[in-house]
mmCIF file with all atom_site columns, C-alpha atoms in Angstrom:
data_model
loop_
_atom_site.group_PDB
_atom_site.id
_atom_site.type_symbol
_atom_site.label_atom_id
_atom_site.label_alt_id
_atom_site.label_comp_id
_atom_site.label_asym_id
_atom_site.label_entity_id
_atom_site.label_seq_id
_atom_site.pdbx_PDB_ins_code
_atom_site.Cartn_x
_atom_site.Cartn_y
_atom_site.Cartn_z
_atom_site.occupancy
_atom_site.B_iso_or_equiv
_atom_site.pdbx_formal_charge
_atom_site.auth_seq_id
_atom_site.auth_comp_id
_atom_site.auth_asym_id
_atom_site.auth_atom_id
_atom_site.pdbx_PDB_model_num
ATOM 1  C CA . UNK A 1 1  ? 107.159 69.178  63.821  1.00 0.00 ? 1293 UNK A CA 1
ATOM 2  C CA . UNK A 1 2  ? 103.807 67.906  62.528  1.00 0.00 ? 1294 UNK A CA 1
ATOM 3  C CA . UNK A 1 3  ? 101.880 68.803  65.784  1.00 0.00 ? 1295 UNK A CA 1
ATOM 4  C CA . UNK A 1 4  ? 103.899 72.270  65.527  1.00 0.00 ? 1296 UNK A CA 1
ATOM 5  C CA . UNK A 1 5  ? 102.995 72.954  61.935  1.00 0.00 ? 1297 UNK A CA 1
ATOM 6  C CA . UNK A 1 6  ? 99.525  72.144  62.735  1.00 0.00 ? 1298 UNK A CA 1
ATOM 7  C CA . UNK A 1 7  ? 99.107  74.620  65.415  1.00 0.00 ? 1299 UNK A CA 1
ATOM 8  C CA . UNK A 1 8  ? 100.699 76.977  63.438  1.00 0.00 ? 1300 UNK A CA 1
ATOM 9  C CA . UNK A 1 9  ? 97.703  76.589  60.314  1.00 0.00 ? 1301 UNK A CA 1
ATOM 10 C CA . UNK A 1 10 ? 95.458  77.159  63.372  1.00 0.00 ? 1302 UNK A CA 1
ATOM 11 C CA . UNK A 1 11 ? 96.202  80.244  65.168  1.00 0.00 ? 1303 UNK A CA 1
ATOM 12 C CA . UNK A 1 12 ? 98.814  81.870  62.388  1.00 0.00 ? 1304 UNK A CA 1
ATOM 13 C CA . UNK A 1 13 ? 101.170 83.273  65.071  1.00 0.00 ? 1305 UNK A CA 1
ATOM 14 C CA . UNK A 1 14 ? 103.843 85.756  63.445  1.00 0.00 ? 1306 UNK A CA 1
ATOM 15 C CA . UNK A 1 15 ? 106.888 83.451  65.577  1.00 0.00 ? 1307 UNK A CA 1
ATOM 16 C CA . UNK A 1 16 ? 106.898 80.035  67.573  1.00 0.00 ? 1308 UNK A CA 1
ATOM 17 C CA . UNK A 1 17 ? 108.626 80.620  71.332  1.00 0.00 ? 1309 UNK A CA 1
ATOM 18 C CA . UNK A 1 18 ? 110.302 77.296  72.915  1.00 0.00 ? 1310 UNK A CA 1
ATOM 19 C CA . UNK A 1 19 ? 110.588 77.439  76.849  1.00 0.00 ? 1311 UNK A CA 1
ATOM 20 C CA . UNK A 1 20 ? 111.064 74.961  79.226  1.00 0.00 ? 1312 UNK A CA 1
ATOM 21 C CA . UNK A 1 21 ? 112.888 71.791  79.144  1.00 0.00 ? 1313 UNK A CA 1
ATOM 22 C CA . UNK A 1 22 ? 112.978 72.237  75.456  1.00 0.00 ? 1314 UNK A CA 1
ATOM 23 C CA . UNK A 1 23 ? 115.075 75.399  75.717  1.00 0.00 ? 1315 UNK A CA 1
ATOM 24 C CA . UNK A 1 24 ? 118.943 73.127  76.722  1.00 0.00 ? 1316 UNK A CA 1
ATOM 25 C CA . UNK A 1 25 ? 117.938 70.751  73.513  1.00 0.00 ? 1317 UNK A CA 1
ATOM 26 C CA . UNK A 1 26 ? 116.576 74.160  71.234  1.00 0.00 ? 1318 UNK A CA 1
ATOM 27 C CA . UNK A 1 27 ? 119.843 74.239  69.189  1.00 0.00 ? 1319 UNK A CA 1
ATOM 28 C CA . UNK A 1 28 ? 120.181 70.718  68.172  1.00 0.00 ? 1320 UNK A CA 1
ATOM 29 C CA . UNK A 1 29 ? 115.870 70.442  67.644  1.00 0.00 ? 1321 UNK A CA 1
ATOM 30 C CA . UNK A 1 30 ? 115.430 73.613  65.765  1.00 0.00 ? 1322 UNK A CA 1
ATOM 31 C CA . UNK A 1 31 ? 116.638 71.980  62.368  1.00 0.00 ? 1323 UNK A CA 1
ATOM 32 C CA . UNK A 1 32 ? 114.634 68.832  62.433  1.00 0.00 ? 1324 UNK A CA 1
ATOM 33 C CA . UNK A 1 33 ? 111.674 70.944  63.497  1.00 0.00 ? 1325 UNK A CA 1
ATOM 34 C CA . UNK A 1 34 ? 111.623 73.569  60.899  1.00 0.00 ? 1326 UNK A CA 1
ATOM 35 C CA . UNK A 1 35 ? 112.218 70.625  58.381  1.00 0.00 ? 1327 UNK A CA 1
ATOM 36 C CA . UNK A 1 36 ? 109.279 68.702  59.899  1.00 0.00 ? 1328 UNK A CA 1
ATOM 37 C CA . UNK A 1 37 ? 107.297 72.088  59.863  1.00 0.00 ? 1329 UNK A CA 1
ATOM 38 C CA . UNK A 1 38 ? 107.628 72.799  56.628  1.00 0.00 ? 1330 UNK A CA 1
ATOM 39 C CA . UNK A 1 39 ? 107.208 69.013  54.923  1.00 0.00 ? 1331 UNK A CA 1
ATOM 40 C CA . UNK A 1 40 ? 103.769 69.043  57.162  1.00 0.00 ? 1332 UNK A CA 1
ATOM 41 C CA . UNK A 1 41 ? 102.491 72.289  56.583  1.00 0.00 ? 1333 UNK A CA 1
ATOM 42 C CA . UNK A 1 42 ? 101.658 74.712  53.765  1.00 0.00 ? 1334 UNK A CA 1
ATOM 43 C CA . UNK A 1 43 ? 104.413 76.685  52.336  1.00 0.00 ? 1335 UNK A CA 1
ATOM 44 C CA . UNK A 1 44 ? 104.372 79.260  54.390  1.00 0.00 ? 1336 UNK A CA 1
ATOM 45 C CA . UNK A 1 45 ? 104.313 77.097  57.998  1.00 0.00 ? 1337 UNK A CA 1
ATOM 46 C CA . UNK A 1 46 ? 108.101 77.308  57.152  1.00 0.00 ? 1338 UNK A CA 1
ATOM 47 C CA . UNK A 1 47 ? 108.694 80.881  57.418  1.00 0.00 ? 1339 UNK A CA 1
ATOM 48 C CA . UNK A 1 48 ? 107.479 81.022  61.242  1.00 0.00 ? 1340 UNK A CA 1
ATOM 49 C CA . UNK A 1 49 ? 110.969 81.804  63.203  1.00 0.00 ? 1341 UNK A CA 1
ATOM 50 C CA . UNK A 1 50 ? 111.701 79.141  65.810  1.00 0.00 ? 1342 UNK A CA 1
ATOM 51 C CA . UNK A 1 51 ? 113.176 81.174  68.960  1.00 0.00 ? 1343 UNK A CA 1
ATOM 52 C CA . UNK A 1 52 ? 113.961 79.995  72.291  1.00 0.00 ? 1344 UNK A CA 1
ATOM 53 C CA . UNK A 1 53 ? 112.178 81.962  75.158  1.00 0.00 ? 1345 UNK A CA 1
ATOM 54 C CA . UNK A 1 54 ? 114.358 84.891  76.504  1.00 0.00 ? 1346 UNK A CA 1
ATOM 55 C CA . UNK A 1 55 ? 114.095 83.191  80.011  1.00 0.00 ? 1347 UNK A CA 1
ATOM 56 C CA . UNK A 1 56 ? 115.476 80.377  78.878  1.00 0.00 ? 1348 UNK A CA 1
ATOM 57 C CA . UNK A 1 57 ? 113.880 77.238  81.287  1.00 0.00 ? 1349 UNK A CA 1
ATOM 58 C CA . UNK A 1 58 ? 112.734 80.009  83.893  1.00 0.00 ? 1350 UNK A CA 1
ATOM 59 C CA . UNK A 1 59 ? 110.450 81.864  81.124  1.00 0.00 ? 1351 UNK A CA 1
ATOM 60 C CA . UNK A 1 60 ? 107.001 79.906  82.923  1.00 0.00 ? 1352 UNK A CA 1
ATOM 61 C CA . UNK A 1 61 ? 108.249 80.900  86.711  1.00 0.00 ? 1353 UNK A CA 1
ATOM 62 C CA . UNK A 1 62 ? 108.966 83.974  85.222  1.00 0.00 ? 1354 UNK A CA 1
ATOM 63 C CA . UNK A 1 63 ? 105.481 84.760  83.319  1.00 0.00 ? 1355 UNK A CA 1
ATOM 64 C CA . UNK A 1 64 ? 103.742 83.425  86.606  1.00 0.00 ? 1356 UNK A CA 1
ATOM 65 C CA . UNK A 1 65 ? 105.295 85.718  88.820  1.00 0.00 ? 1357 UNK A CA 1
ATOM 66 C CA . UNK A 1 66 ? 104.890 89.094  86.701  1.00 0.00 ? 1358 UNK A CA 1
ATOM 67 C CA . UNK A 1 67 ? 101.204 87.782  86.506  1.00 0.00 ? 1359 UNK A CA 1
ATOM 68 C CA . UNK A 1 68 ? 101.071 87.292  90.076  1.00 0.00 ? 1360 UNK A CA 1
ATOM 69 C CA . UNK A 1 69 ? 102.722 90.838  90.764  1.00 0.00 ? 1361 UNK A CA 1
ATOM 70 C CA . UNK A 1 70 ? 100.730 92.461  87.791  1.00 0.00 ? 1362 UNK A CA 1
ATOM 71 C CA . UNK A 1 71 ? 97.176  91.000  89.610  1.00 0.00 ? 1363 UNK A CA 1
ATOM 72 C CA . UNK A 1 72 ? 98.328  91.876  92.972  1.00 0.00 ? 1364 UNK A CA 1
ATOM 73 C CA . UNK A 1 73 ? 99.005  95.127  92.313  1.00 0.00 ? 1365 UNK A CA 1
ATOM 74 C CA . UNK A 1 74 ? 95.806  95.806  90.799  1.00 0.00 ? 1366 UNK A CA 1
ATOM 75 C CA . UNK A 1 75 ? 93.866  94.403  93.641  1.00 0.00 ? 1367 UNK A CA 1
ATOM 76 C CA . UNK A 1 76 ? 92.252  97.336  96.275  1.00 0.00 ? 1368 UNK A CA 1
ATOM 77 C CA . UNK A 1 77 ? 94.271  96.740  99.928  1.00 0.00 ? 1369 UNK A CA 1
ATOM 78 C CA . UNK A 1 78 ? 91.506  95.916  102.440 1.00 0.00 ? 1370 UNK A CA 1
ATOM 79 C CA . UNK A 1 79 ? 90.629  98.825  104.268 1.00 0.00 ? 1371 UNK A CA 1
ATOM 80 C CA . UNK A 1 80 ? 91.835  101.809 101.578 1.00 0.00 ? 1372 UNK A CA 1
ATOM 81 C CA . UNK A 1 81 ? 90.024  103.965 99.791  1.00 0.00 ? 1373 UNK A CA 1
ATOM 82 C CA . UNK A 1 82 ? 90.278  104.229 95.578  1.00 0.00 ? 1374 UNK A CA 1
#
């Protein structure tokens, strides 16, 4: 919570996303971490919603591959014209 809240005073992002490993545990660490947040930070380090990635564990595989389609896509096939 203390690392959390510090990032948060840092870079003042309107909600904190959890993916990953920490998605299956989100539900029993999202109490301890907002209380951790909000001892460790200013006041308002509290109000930042705590949400578990849509993807759920997959949510990195997921944002690699629509990068990796996203920068193929944009990249000129040998041997066409623009």
């Amino acid at each position: 919570g203390v690392g959390i809240a510090s990032l948060v005073r840092m870079i003042d992002p309107e909600v904190v996303v959890f993916a990953g490993g920490l998605v299956a545990a989100f539900d029993t660490l999202r109490s301890p971490l907002v209380a951790a947040m909000s001892r460790a930070g200013l006041p308002s380090v509290g109000g930042v919603p705590l949400v578990p990635a849509a993807h759920g564990a997959m949510a990195g595989v997921v944002g690699a591959l629509t990068w990796a389609q996203e920068r193929w896509a944009a990249e000129p096939v040998e041997g066409e014209s623009a």
